[in-house]
CSV table of N, CA and C in Angstrom, one decimal:
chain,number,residue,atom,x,y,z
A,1,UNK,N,125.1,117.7,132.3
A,1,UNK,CA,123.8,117.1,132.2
A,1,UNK,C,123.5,116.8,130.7
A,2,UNK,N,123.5,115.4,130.5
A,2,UNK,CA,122.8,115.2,128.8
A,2,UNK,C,121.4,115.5,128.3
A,3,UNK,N,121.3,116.0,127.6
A,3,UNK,CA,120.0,116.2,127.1
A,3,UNK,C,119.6,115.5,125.4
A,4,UNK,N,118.9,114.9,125.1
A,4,UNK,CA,118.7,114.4,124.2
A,4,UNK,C,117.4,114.7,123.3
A,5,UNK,N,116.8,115.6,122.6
A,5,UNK,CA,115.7,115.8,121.8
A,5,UNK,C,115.1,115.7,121.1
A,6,UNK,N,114.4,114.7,120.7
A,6,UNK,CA,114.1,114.1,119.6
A,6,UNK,C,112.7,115.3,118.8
A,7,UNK,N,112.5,114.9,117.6
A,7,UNK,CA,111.6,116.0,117.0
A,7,UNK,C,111.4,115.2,115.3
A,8,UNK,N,110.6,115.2,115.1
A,8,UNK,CA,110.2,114.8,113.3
A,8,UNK,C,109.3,113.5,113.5
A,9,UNK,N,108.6,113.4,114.3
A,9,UNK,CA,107.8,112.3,114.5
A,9,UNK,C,106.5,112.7,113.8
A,10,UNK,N,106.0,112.2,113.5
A,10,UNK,CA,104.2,112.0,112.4
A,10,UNK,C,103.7,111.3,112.5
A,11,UNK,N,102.7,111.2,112.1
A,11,UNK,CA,101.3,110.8,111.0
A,11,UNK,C,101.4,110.6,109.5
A,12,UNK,N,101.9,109.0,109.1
A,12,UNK,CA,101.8,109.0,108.0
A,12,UNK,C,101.2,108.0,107.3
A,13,UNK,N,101.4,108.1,105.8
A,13,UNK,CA,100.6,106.4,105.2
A,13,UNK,C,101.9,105.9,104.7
A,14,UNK,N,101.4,104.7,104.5
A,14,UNK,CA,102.0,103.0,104.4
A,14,UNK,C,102.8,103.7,102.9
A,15,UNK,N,104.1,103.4,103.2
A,15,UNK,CA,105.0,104.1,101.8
A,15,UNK,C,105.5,105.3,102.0
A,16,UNK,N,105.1,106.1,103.3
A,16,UNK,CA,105.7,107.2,103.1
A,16,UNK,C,107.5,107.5,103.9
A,17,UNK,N,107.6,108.5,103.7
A,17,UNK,CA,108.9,108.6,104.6
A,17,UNK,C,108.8,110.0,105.7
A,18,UNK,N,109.7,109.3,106.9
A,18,UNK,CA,110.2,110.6,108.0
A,18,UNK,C,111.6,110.6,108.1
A,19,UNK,N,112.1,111.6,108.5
A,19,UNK,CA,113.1,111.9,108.9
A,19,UNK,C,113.2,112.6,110.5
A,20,UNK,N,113.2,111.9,111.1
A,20,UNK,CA,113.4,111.9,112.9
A,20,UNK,C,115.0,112.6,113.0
A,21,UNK,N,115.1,113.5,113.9
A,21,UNK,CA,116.7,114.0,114.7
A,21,UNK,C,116.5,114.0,115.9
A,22,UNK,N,117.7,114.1,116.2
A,22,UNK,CA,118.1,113.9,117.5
A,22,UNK,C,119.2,115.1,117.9
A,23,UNK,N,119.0,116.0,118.2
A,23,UNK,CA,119.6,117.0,118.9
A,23,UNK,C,119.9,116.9,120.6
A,24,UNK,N,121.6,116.4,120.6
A,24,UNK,CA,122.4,116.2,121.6
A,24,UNK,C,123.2,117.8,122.3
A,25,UNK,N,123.1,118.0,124.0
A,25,UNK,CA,123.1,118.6,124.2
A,25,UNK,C,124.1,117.8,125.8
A,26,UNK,N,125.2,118.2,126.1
A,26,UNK,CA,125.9,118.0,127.5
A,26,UNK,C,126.4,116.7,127.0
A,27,UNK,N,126.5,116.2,125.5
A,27,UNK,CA,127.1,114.9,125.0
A,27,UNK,C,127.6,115.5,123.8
A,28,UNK,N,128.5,114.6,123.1
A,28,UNK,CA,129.4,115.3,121.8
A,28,UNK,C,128.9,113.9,121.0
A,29,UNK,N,128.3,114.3,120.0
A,29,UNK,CA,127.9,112.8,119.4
A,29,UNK,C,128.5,112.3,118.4
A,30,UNK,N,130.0,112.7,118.0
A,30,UNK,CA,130.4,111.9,117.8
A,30,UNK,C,131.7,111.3,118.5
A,31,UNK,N,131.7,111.6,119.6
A,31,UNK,CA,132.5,110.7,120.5
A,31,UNK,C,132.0,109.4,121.4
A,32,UNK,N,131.1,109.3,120.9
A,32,UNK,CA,130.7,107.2,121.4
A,32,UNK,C,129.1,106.8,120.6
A,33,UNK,N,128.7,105.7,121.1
A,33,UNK,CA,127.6,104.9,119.9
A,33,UNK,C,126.4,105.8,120.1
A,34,UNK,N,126.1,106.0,119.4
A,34,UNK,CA,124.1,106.7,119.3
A,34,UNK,C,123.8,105.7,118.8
A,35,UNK,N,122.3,106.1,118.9
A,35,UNK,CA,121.4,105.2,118.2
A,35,UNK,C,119.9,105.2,118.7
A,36,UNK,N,119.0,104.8,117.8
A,36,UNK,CA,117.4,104.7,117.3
A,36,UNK,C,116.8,103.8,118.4
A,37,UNK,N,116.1,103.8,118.9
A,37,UNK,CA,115.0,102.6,119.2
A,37,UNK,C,114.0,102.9,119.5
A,38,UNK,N,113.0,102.0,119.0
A,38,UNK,CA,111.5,102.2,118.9
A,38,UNK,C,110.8,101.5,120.3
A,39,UNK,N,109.8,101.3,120.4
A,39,UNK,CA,108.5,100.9,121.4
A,39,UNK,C,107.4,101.1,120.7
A,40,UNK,N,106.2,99.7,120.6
A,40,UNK,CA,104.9,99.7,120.5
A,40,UNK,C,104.4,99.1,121.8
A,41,UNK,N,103.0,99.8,122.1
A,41,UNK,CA,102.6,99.5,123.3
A,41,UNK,C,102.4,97.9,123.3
A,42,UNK,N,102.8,97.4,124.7
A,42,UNK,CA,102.8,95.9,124.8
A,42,UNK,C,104.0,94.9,124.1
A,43,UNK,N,104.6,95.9,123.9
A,43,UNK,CA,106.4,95.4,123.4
A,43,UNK,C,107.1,96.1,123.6
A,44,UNK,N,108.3,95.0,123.5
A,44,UNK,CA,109.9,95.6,124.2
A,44,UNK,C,110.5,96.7,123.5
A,45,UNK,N,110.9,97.4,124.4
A,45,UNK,CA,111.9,98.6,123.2
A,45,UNK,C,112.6,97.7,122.4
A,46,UNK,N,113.2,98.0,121.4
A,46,UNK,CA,113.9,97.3,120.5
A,46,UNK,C,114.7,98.4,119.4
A,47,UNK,N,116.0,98.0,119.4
A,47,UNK,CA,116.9,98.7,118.6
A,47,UNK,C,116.7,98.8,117.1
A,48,UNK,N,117.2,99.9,116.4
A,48,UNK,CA,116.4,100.1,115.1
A,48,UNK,C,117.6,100.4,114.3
A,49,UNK,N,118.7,101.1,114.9
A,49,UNK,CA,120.0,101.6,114.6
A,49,UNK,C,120.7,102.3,115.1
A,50,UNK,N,122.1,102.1,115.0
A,50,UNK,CA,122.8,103.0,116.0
A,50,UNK,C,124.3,103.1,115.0
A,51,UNK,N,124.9,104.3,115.5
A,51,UNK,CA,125.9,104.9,114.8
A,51,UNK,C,127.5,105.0,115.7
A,52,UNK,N,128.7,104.3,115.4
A,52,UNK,CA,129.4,104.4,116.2
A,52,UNK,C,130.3,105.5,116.0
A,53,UNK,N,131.6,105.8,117.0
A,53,UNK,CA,132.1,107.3,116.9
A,53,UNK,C,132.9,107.6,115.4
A,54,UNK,N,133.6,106.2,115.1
A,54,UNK,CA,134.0,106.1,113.7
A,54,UNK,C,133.1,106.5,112.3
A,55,UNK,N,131.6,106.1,112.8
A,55,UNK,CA,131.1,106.5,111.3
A,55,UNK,C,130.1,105.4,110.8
A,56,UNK,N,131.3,104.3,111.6
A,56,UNK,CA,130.2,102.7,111.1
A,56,UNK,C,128.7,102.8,111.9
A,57,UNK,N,127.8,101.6,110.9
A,57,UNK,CA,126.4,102.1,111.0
A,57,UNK,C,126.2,100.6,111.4
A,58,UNK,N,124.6,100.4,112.3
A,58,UNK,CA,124.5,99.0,112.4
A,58,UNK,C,123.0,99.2,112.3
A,59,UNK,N,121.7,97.9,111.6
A,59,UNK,CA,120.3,98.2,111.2
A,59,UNK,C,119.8,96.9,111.6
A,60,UNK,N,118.5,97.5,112.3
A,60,UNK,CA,117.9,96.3,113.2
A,60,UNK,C,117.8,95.8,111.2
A,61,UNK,N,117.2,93.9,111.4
A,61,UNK,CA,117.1,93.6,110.0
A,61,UNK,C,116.1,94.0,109.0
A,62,UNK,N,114.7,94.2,109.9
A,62,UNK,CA,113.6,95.2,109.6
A,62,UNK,C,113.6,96.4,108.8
A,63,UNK,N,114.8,97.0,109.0
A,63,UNK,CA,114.8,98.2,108.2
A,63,UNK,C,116.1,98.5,107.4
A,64,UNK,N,116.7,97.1,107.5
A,64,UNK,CA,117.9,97.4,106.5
A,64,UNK,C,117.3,97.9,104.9
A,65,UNK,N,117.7,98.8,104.0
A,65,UNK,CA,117.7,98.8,102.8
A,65,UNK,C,116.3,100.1,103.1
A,66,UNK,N,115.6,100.6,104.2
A,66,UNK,CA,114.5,101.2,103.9
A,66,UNK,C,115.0,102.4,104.9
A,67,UNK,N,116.0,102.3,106.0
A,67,UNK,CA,116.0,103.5,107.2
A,67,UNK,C,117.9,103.6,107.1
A,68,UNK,N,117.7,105.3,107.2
A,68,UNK,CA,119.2,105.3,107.6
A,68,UNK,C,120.0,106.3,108.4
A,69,UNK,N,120.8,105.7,109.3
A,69,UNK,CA,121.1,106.6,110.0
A,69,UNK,C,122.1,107.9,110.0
A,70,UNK,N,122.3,108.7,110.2
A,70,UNK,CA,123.6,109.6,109.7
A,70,UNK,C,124.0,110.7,111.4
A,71,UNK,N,124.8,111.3,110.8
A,71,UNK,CA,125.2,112.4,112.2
A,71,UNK,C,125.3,113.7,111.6
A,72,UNK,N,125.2,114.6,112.3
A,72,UNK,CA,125.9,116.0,111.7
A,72,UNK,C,127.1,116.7,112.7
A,73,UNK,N,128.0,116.3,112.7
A,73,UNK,CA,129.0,116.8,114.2
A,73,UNK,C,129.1,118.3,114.5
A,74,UNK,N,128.9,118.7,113.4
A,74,UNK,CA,128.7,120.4,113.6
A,74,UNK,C,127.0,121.0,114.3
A,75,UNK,N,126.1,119.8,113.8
A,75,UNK,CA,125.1,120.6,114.8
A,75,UNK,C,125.0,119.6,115.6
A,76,UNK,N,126.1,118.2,116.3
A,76,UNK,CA,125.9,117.7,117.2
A,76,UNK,C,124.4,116.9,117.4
A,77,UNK,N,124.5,116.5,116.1
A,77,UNK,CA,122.7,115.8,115.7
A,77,UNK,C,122.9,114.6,115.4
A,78,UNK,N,121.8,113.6,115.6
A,78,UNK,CA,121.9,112.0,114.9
A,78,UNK,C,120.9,112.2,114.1
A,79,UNK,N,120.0,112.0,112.8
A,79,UNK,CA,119.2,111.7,111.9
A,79,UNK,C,118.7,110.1,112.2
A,80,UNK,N,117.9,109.9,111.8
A,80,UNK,CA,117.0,108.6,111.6
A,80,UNK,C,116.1,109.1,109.8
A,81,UNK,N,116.8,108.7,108.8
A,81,UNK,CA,115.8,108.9,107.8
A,81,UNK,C,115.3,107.1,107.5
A,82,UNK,N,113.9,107.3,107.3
A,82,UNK,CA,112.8,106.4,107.2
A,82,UNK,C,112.3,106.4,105.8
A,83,UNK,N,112.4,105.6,104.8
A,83,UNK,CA,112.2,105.4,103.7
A,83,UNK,C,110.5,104.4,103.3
A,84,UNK,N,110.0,104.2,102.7
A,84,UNK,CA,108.8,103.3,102.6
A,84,UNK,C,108.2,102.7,104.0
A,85,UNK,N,108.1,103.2,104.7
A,85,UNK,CA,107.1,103.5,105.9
A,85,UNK,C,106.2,102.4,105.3
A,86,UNK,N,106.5,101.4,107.0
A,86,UNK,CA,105.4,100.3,106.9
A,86,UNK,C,104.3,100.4,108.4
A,87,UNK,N,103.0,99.9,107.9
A,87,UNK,CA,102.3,99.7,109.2
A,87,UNK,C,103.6,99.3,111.2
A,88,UNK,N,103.9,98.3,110.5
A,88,UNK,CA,104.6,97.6,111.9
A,88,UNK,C,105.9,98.6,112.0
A,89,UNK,N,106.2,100.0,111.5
A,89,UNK,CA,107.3,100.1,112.0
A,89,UNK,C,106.5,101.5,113.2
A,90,UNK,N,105.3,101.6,113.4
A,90,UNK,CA,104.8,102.8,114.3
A,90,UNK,C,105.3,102.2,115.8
A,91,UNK,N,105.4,103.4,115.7
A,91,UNK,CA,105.9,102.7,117.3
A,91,UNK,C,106.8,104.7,118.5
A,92,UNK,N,106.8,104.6,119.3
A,92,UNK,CA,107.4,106.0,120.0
A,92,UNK,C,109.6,105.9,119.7
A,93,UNK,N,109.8,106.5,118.6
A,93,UNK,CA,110.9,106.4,118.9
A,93,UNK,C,111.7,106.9,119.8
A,94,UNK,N,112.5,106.2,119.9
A,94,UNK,CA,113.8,107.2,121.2
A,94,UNK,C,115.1,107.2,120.7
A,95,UNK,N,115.9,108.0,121.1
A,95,UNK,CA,117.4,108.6,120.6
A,95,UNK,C,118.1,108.1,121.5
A,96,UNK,N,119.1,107.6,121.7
A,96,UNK,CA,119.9,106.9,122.9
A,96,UNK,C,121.6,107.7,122.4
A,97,UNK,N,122.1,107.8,123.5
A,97,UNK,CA,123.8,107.6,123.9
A,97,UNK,C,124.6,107.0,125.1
A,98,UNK,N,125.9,106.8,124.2
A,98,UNK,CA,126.4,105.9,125.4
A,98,UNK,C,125.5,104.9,124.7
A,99,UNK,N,125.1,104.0,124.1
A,99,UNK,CA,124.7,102.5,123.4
A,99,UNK,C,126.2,101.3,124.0
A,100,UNK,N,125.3,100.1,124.5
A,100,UNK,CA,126.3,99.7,125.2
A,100,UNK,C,125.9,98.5,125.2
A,101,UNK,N,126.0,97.0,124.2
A,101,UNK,CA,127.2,97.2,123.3
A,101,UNK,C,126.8,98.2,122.0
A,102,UNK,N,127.6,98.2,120.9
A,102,UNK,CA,127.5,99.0,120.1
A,102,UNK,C,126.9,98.8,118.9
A,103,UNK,N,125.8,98.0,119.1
A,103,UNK,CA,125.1,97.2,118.6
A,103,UNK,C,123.3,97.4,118.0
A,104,UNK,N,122.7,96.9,116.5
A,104,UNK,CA,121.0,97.6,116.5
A,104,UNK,C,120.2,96.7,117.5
A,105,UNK,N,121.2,95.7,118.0
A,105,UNK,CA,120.7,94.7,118.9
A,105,UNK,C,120.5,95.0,120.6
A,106,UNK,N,121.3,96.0,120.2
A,106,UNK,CA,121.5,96.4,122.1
A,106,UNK,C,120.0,96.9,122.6
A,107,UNK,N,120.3,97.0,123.7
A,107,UNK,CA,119.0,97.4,124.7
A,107,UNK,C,119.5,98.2,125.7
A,108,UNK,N,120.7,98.9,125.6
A,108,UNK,CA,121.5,99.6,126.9
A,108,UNK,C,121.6,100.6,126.5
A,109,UNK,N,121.8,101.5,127.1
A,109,UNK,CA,121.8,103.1,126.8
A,109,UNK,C,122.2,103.9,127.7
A,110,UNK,N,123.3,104.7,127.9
A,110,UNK,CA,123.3,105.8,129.5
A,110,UNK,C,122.3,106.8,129.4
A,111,UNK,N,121.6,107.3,128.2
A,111,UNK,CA,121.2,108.6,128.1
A,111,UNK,C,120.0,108.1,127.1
A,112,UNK,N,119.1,108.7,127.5
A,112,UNK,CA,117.8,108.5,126.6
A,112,UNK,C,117.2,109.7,126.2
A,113,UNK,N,116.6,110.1,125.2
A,113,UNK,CA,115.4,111.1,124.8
A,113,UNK,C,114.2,110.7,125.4
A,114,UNK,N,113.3,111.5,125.3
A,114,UNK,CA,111.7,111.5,125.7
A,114,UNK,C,111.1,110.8,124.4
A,115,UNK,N,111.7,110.8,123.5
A,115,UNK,CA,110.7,109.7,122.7
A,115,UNK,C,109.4,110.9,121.2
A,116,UNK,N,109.9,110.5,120.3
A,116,UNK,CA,108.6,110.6,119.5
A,116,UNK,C,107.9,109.9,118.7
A,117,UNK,N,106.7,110.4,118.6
A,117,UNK,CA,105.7,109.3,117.9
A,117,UNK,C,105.7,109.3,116.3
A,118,UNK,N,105.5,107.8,115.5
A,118,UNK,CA,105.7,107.7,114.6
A,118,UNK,C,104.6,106.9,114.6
A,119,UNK,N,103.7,107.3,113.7
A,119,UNK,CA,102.6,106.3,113.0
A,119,UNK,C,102.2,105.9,111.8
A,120,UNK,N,102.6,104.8,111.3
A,120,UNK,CA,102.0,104.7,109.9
A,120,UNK,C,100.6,103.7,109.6
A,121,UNK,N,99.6,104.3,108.4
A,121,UNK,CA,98.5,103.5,108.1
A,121,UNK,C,98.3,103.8,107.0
């Protein structure tokens, strides 16, 4: 059974930064694609970033140069660090595995987290 846990979601202002994880559980994360995706209410999930088994990184275009992804294979974790926090990036993130294709474009996922909230103003 996968379990996926997301945790570091906030309350912040315009400029600031988070750092979201993702603590994998009945999955080995670095044996296939992880990856980010947000939701605001009345819009589509949409991909933010995802990390493949090799290492390579892929960024929705929104947050190239400001979010970044990483792993830790020893505590079996994905990171999402969030740099200059803008209004439009609030939204409930979610942790995905199994990302399919392997892409910040994708929308497919075998395994999902419950999602945390991210607010910026």
């Amino acid at each position: 059974h996968v379990q996926l846990v997301e945790s570091g979601g906030a309350a912040v202002q315009n400029g600031g930064s988070l750092t979201l994880s993702c603590a994998s559980s009945g999955y080995t994360a670095n044996t296939g694609c992880m990856g980010w995706f947000r939701q605001n209410p009345g819009k589509e999930r949409e991909g933010v970033a995802i990390i493949d088994s090799d290492g390579s990184t892929g960024y929705e275009d929104s947050v190239k140069g400001r979010f970044t992804i990483s792993r830790d294979n020893a505590k079996n974790t994905i990171y999402l660090q969030m740099n200059n926090l803008k209004p439009e990036d609030t939204g409930v993130y979610y942790c995905a595995a199994e990302v399919f294709p392997c892409r910040s474009y994708s929308d497919y996922a075998e395994h999902w987290g419950q999602g945390t909230q991210v607010t910026v103003s």
